Structure formats: C-alpha cells, structure tokens
mmCIF file of C-alpha atoms in Angstrom:
data_model
loop_
_atom_site.group_PDB
_atom_site.id
_atom_site.type_symbol
_atom_site.label_atom_id
_atom_site.label_comp_id
_atom_site.label_asym_id
_atom_site.label_seq_id
_atom_site.Cartn_x
_atom_site.Cartn_y
_atom_site.Cartn_z
ATOM 1 C CA ASN A 210 -92.569 77.032 -74.633
ATOM 2 C CA HIS A 211 -96.188 77.769 -73.848
ATOM 3 C CA ALA A 212 -98.494 79.604 -71.442
ATOM 4 C CA GLU A 213 -100.809 78.234 -68.787
ATOM 5 C CA GLU A 214 -102.602 79.713 -65.791
ATOM 6 C CA HIS A 215 -102.423 78.594 -62.150
ATOM 7 C CA THR A 216 -102.975 80.011 -58.703
ATOM 8 C CA VAL A 217 -99.938 81.120 -56.719
ATOM 9 C CA ALA A 218 -100.514 78.184 -54.360
ATOM 10 C CA GLU A 219 -100.516 75.683 -57.241
ATOM 11 C CA PHE A 220 -97.378 77.236 -58.692
ATOM 12 C CA ILE A 221 -95.493 77.018 -55.386
ATOM 13 C CA GLU A 222 -96.679 73.451 -54.806
ATOM 14 C CA PHE A 223 -95.531 72.402 -58.298
ATOM 15 C CA CYS A 224 -92.114 74.032 -57.873
ATOM 16 C CA VAL A 225 -91.523 72.466 -54.456
ATOM 17 C CA ASN A 226 -93.294 69.102 -54.567
ATOM 18 C CA GLY A 227 -94.093 68.508 -58.235
ATOM 19 C CA ARG A 228 -97.285 67.072 -59.684
ATOM 20 C CA ASN A 229 -99.999 66.229 -57.163
ATOM 21 C CA ASP A 230 -103.586 67.121 -56.298
ATOM 22 C CA LYS A 231 -102.541 70.430 -54.719
ATOM 23 C CA SER A 232 -100.524 71.611 -57.722
ATOM 24 C CA GLY A 233 -103.370 71.111 -60.187
ATOM 25 C CA GLU A 234 -103.070 69.917 -63.779
ATOM 26 C CA TRP A 235 -100.020 71.059 -65.725
ATOM 27 C CA THR A 236 -99.442 70.756 -69.474
ATOM 28 C CA SER A 237 -95.741 71.503 -69.054
ATOM 29 C CA LYS A 238 -93.349 68.658 -69.818
ATOM 30 C CA GLY A 239 -91.484 69.400 -66.600
ATOM 31 C CA VAL A 240 -92.094 67.472 -63.396
ATOM 32 C CA GLY A 241 -91.527 70.381 -61.015
ATOM 33 C CA LYS A 242 -89.702 69.799 -57.712
ATOM 34 C CA TYR A 243 -87.098 72.337 -58.755
ATOM 35 C CA LEU A 244 -85.568 72.632 -55.279
ATOM 36 C CA GLU A 245 -85.192 68.871 -54.789
ATOM 37 C CA GLY A 246 -81.785 67.925 -53.416
ATOM 38 C CA GLY A 247 -80.925 71.449 -52.407
ATOM 39 C CA LYS A 248 -78.187 73.632 -53.830
ATOM 40 C CA GLU A 249 -75.711 70.754 -53.841
ATOM 41 C CA ALA A 250 -77.887 68.847 -56.326
ATOM 42 C CA GLY A 251 -78.499 71.881 -58.483
ATOM 43 C CA GLY A 252 -81.923 72.689 -57.057
ATOM 44 C CA GLN A 253 -82.804 76.292 -57.809
ATOM 45 C CA LEU A 254 -85.396 78.766 -59.020
ATOM 46 C CA VAL A 255 -84.553 81.960 -60.908
ATOM 47 C CA ASP A 256 -86.509 85.032 -59.783
ATOM 48 C CA GLN A 257 -86.942 86.911 -63.056
ATOM 49 C CA ARG A 258 -89.326 89.761 -63.788
ATOM 50 C CA PHE A 259 -91.892 89.354 -66.540
ATOM 51 C CA CYS A 260 -91.477 91.845 -69.381
ATOM 52 C CA PRO A 261 -94.782 92.189 -71.261
ATOM 53 C CA ARG A 262 -93.035 93.807 -74.236
ATOM 54 C CA ILE A 263 -91.626 90.384 -75.108
ATOM 55 C CA VAL A 264 -94.543 90.279 -77.572
ATOM 56 C CA GLU A 265 -92.580 92.889 -79.573
ATOM 57 C CA GLY A 266 -89.629 90.526 -79.704
ATOM 58 C CA GLU A 267 -86.228 90.194 -78.120
ATOM 59 C CA LEU A 268 -82.702 90.953 -79.308
ATOM 60 C CA ARG A 269 -80.154 88.165 -79.465
ATOM 61 C CA TYR A 270 -76.549 89.346 -79.409
ATOM 62 C CA ASN A 271 -74.167 86.787 -80.924
ATOM 63 C CA LEU A 272 -70.658 87.082 -79.545
ATOM 64 C CA VAL A 273 -67.260 85.490 -80.048
ATOM 65 C CA VAL A 274 -65.717 86.143 -76.616
ATOM 66 C CA ASP A 275 -66.051 89.957 -76.377
ATOM 67 C CA GLN A 276 -66.597 90.571 -80.101
ATOM 68 C CA LEU A 277 -70.172 91.219 -81.218
ATOM 69 C CA VAL A 278 -70.627 89.556 -84.604
ATOM 70 C CA GLY A 279 -74.356 89.957 -85.180
ATOM 71 C CA ILE A 280 -77.758 90.886 -83.758
ATOM 72 C CA ILE A 281 -81.030 89.042 -84.315
ATOM 73 C CA HIS A 282 -84.475 90.470 -83.603
ATOM 74 C CA LYS A 283 -86.676 87.492 -82.703
ATOM 75 C CA LYS A 284 -90.396 88.260 -82.709
ATOM 76 C CA PRO A 285 -92.938 85.701 -81.432
ATOM 77 C CA LYS A 286 -95.681 84.662 -83.802
ATOM 78 C CA GLU A 287 -98.923 86.608 -83.466
ATOM 79 C CA GLY A 288 -100.475 85.918 -80.066
ATOM 80 C CA GLY A 289 -97.404 84.100 -78.756
ATOM 81 C CA ILE A 290 -94.807 84.972 -76.114
ATOM 82 C CA SER A 291 -91.976 82.663 -77.168
ATOM 83 C CA ALA A 292 -89.387 83.673 -79.764
ATOM 84 C CA VAL A 293 -87.684 80.278 -79.806
ATOM 85 C CA GLY A 294 -86.881 78.893 -83.246
ATOM 86 C CA GLY A 295 -89.407 76.439 -84.622
ATOM 87 C CA THR A 296 -92.375 78.121 -82.895
ATOM 88 C CA GLY A 297 -93.312 80.383 -85.805
ATOM 89 C CA SER A 298 -91.232 83.306 -84.566
ATOM 90 C CA ILE A 299 -89.886 85.795 -87.107
ATOM 91 C CA TYR A 300 -86.139 86.441 -87.289
ATOM 92 C CA THR A 301 -84.651 89.695 -88.617
ATOM 93 C CA TYR A 302 -80.862 89.908 -88.878
ATOM 94 C CA TYR A 303 -78.700 92.969 -88.248
ATOM 95 C CA GLY A 304 -74.986 93.653 -88.281
ATOM 96 C CA PRO A 305 -73.049 94.390 -85.075
ATOM 97 C CA ASP A 306 -73.005 98.145 -85.825
ATOM 98 C CA GLU A 307 -76.763 98.583 -86.289
ATOM 99 C CA LYS A 308 -77.504 102.214 -85.317
ATOM 100 C CA LYS A 309 -80.998 101.598 -83.916
ATOM 101 C CA PHE A 310 -79.469 99.453 -81.142
ATOM 102 C CA ALA A 311 -76.347 101.604 -80.596
ATOM 103 C CA ASN A 312 -77.339 102.682 -77.077
ATOM 104 C CA LEU A 313 -77.813 99.099 -75.884
ATOM 105 C CA THR A 314 -74.726 97.834 -77.721
ATOM 106 C CA ASN A 315 -72.404 100.485 -76.297
ATOM 107 C CA GLY A 316 -73.741 100.071 -72.785
ATOM 108 C CA PHE A 317 -73.368 96.300 -72.915
ATOM 109 C CA LEU A 318 -69.962 96.018 -74.590
ATOM 110 C CA LYS A 319 -68.294 98.966 -72.871
ATOM 111 C CA GLY A 320 -70.037 98.936 -69.508
ATOM 112 C CA ASP A 321 -71.527 95.578 -68.516
ATOM 113 C CA LEU A 322 -69.588 92.891 -70.372
ATOM 114 C CA ASN A 323 -66.613 92.747 -68.014
ATOM 115 C CA LYS A 324 -68.937 92.541 -64.997
ATOM 116 C CA ILE A 325 -70.695 89.346 -66.053
ATOM 117 C CA MET A 326 -68.212 86.670 -64.962
ATOM 118 C CA PRO A 327 -67.491 88.308 -61.554
ATOM 119 C CA ALA A 328 -71.256 88.672 -60.988
ATOM 120 C CA LEU A 329 -71.608 84.925 -61.583
ATOM 121 C CA GLY A 330 -68.909 84.207 -59.022
ATOM 122 C CA LEU A 331 -66.439 83.233 -61.757
ATOM 123 C CA PRO A 332 -63.994 86.172 -61.835
ATOM 124 C CA ASP A 333 -61.072 84.031 -62.985
ATOM 125 C CA GLU A 334 -62.944 82.252 -65.768
ATOM 126 C CA PRO A 335 -62.825 83.547 -69.350
ATOM 127 C CA ILE A 336 -65.835 84.729 -71.305
ATOM 128 C CA PRO A 337 -67.149 81.834 -73.461
ATOM 129 C CA LEU A 338 -65.807 81.440 -76.981
ATOM 130 C CA TRP A 339 -69.259 81.379 -78.688
ATOM 131 C CA TRP A 340 -72.236 82.623 -76.728
ATOM 132 C CA THR A 341 -75.365 84.745 -76.889
ATOM 133 C CA THR A 342 -77.241 87.225 -74.739
ATOM 134 C CA ASP A 343 -80.995 87.749 -75.148
ATOM 135 C CA PHE A 344 -82.357 91.204 -74.277
ATOM 136 C CA ILE A 345 -86.002 92.145 -73.649
ATOM 137 C CA LEU A 346 -87.110 95.782 -73.593
ATOM 138 C CA ALA A 347 -88.444 96.599 -70.126
ATOM 139 C CA SER A 348 -89.185 100.314 -70.480
ATOM 140 C CA GLU A 349 -92.619 101.817 -71.003
ATOM 141 C CA VAL A 350 -93.744 102.483 -74.570
ATOM 142 C CA GLY A 351 -92.563 105.940 -75.635
ATOM 143 C CA THR A 352 -89.341 105.923 -73.591
ATOM 144 C CA LYS A 353 -86.490 107.751 -75.335
ATOM 145 C CA PRO A 354 -83.858 105.350 -76.774
ATOM 146 C CA GLU A 355 -81.140 106.804 -74.543
ATOM 147 C CA ASP A 356 -83.281 106.095 -71.461
ATOM 148 C CA GLU A 357 -84.418 102.585 -72.385
ATOM 149 C CA LYS A 358 -83.786 99.721 -69.984
ATOM 150 C CA TRP A 359 -83.164 96.231 -71.356
ATOM 151 C CA ILE A 360 -83.396 93.065 -69.262
ATOM 152 C CA VAL A 361 -81.245 90.008 -69.971
ATOM 153 C CA GLY A 362 -83.662 87.130 -70.433
ATOM 154 C CA GLU A 363 -80.904 84.548 -70.650
ATOM 155 C CA PHE A 364 -77.300 83.805 -71.508
ATOM 156 C CA ASN A 365 -76.580 80.869 -73.810
ATOM 157 C CA CYS A 366 -73.137 79.285 -73.874
ATOM 158 C CA SER A 367 -73.870 75.558 -74.159
ATOM 159 C CA CYS A 368 -74.580 74.047 -77.578
ATOM 160 C CA VAL A 369 -75.294 77.454 -79.128
ATOM 161 C CA GLY A 370 -76.476 77.179 -82.704
ATOM 162 C CA ILE A 371 -75.884 79.491 -85.662
ATOM 163 C CA SER A 372 -79.288 80.852 -86.633
ATOM 164 C CA LYS A 373 -78.296 81.332 -90.271
ATOM 165 C CA CYS A 374 -78.178 77.527 -90.476
ATOM 166 C CA LEU A 375 -81.806 77.028 -89.392
ATOM 167 C CA PRO A 376 -82.871 75.876 -92.902
ATOM 168 C CA ALA A 377 -80.753 72.749 -92.267
ATOM 169 C CA TYR A 378 -82.656 72.000 -89.051
ATOM 170 C CA CYS A 379 -84.611 68.750 -89.312
ATOM 171 C CA LYS A 380 -88.120 69.046 -87.885
ATOM 172 C CA ASP A 381 -91.366 67.133 -88.271
ATOM 173 C CA ASP A 382 -92.249 69.201 -91.330
ATOM 174 C CA THR A 383 -88.684 69.210 -92.761
ATOM 175 C CA PRO A 384 -87.306 65.714 -91.979
ATOM 176 C CA ASN A 385 -84.834 65.790 -94.881
ATOM 177 C CA ALA A 386 -83.391 69.257 -94.308
ATOM 178 C CA CYS A 387 -79.647 69.522 -94.929
ATOM 179 C CA TYR A 388 -76.760 71.939 -95.431
ATOM 180 C CA ASP A 389 -77.639 72.429 -99.086
ATOM 181 C CA ASP A 390 -80.945 74.026 -98.024
ATOM 182 C CA ILE A 391 -79.108 77.015 -96.531
ATOM 183 C CA PRO A 392 -79.094 80.010 -98.927
ATOM 184 C CA ALA A 393 -75.663 80.933 -100.303
ATOM 185 C CA GLU A 394 -75.539 84.301 -98.508
ATOM 186 C CA ASP A 395 -76.421 82.657 -95.196
ATOM 187 C CA LYS A 396 -73.662 80.089 -95.713
ATOM 188 C CA LYS A 397 -71.191 82.937 -96.121
ATOM 189 C CA GLU A 398 -72.415 84.575 -92.929
ATOM 190 C CA ALA A 399 -72.233 81.288 -91.007
ATOM 191 C CA ALA A 400 -68.704 80.795 -92.340
ATOM 192 C CA ARG A 401 -67.776 84.269 -91.101
ATOM 193 C CA TYR A 402 -68.932 83.314 -87.614
ATOM 194 C CA GLY A 403 -66.944 80.082 -87.780
ATOM 195 C CA GLU A 404 -63.804 81.837 -88.960
ATOM 196 C CA ALA A 405 -64.084 84.398 -86.167
ATOM 197 C CA MET A 406 -64.399 81.592 -83.610
ATOM 198 C CA GLY A 407 -61.491 79.696 -85.121
ATOM 199 C CA LYS A 408 -59.192 82.723 -85.072
ATOM 200 C CA VAL A 409 -59.929 83.461 -81.417
ATOM 201 C CA ALA A 410 -59.558 79.783 -80.465
ATOM 202 C CA ARG A 411 -56.188 79.646 -82.250
ATOM 203 C CA ASP A 412 -55.023 82.785 -80.444
ATOM 204 C CA ILE A 413 -56.016 81.257 -77.103
ATOM 205 C CA LEU A 414 -54.057 78.072 -77.860
ATOM 206 C CA ASP A 415 -51.016 80.011 -79.090
ATOM 207 C CA LYS A 416 -50.893 81.961 -75.820
ATOM 208 C CA ARG A 417 -50.836 78.714 -73.847
ATOM 209 C CA VAL A 418 -47.820 77.332 -75.630
ATOM 210 C CA THR A 419 -44.745 77.542 -73.438
ATOM 211 C CA LYS A 420 -41.179 77.557 -74.555
ATOM 212 C CA VAL A 421 -39.468 74.207 -74.933
ATOM 213 C CA THR A 422 -37.196 73.694 -71.968
ATOM 214 C CA ALA A 423 -34.446 71.191 -71.310
ATOM 215 C CA PRO A 424 -33.874 69.996 -67.716
ATOM 216 C CA PRO A 425 -30.325 69.741 -66.382
ATOM 217 C CA VAL A 426 -28.438 66.599 -67.417
ATOM 218 C CA ARG A 427 -27.904 64.186 -64.549
ATOM 219 C CA ASP A 428 -25.380 61.359 -64.159
ATOM 220 C CA GLY A 429 -24.020 61.982 -67.598
ATOM 221 C CA ALA A 430 -27.296 61.050 -69.295
ATOM 222 C CA ASP A 431 -28.480 62.981 -72.298
ATOM 223 C CA GLN A 432 -32.025 63.916 -71.339
ATOM 224 C CA THR A 433 -34.324 66.188 -73.290
ATOM 225 C CA CYS A 434 -37.860 67.051 -72.336
ATOM 226 C CA CYS A 435 -40.429 69.475 -73.589
ATOM 227 C CA SER A 436 -43.877 70.440 -72.369
ATOM 228 C CA LEU A 437 -46.960 72.057 -73.841
ATOM 229 C CA MET A 438 -49.282 73.753 -71.402
#
C-alpha cells in the first residue's frame, strides 16, 4: 500500500501490457497486465472513485452473517492514505450500537445488506459466515450526519482476521509475537467473535440435517440406510 504518480497513458499501458518503456517505472510489486486472459481468466479492473477523506480514516464493520458484532475506525498514519494493519494506522474500536454511526449502520443493515448478494450475481448464495465491509466517507466536510454518503471501499470474506488479535501478529519488528501478547480484554472480545461464529455455523449445520429414512425392504432383505445432507 503506497502512492506513486504516473500519466494516464502510463497507467493504461501498465494495466493492459504491464511493465515496459511506455508504462514508465513502477515501485508497485504488481506486474500489471490486469486484463490478460480476458474475463475467463479473471482479468478485470474495478472502476472505483477516489475518496479524499480516506485520510480521516475508514470504518470497518465486522459481521457474522447479518449480525454486526463490532466497528473499527482505522485511521492512516499522518501523511498516509492506507489504513491497513502494520502500516502505522491507528485503530479505535466501537461496539455494534455506537450512536455516532447509527445512520450508516441502520441504512446498511436494514436497507442494503440483503441487496449485496443479488448485486454480485449470487442471489442464491448465503452471506458469508465471517466477513467485513470497509466504508469511506464520501460527503463534503460539514454534511449533516443524516445526509452523509458512505462508499464501500471493499468487502473481505477470505481469510478475514480478528483485529483484536493483532498483538499476536509476527512482523519484522515483532518476530516472536504470540497469543500471550494479546491483552486479556482483547482475548475476551476475540472469544466473543469466535463464539458468535460458532453458534451461527452450528445452526447452519443443524438446519441441513435431514431425518433418518429407511428405504423399502426388497427381496426379504433387512436393509437400513440413513443420509446426512
């Protein structure tokens, strides 16, 4: 996560054809060529507006299916634009009922949540068990809270971490970090998340259990069969 400047022509060249004389010098770890192979190979670019108020931070909503379990305000370090963990960003934790974010929370949970999977072309797929949504404020400074517009920067549903466990994250400056480095209160909060996930997962499995059935006996044989779906 970093910033660099290029002309529009260099940007397009990098995205389509990758690193070459026309695309200029890039410090990004990526190789470009994002459309290579076409849609069938996963080639794509996401057209996403830039929200300059990202410097004020973004809100991460942690959810277990449709249950909001916590909100994190992630503010980039001074002069930065990335709020990713390990970049010096500052995390402030809030409960799911935090009043200052009530307008966004109600609009998302009661209005937009059930529209997400259909909008992704997956109307018959369930909402992920453990996932997050990152919101960036897109309104002008001074906008009334009830009129604010928030943009989803990204959805995370693959290998989502529990931020309360960050002290156990091994990095160059903390190579020996472990579970014991997590403060007691944060362990309790992480456990609460885990228990919420476990309960929902158990409910999902219980609903998939079908009744044990016995097929008709044929040719005098005593046959018993059961299935679990």
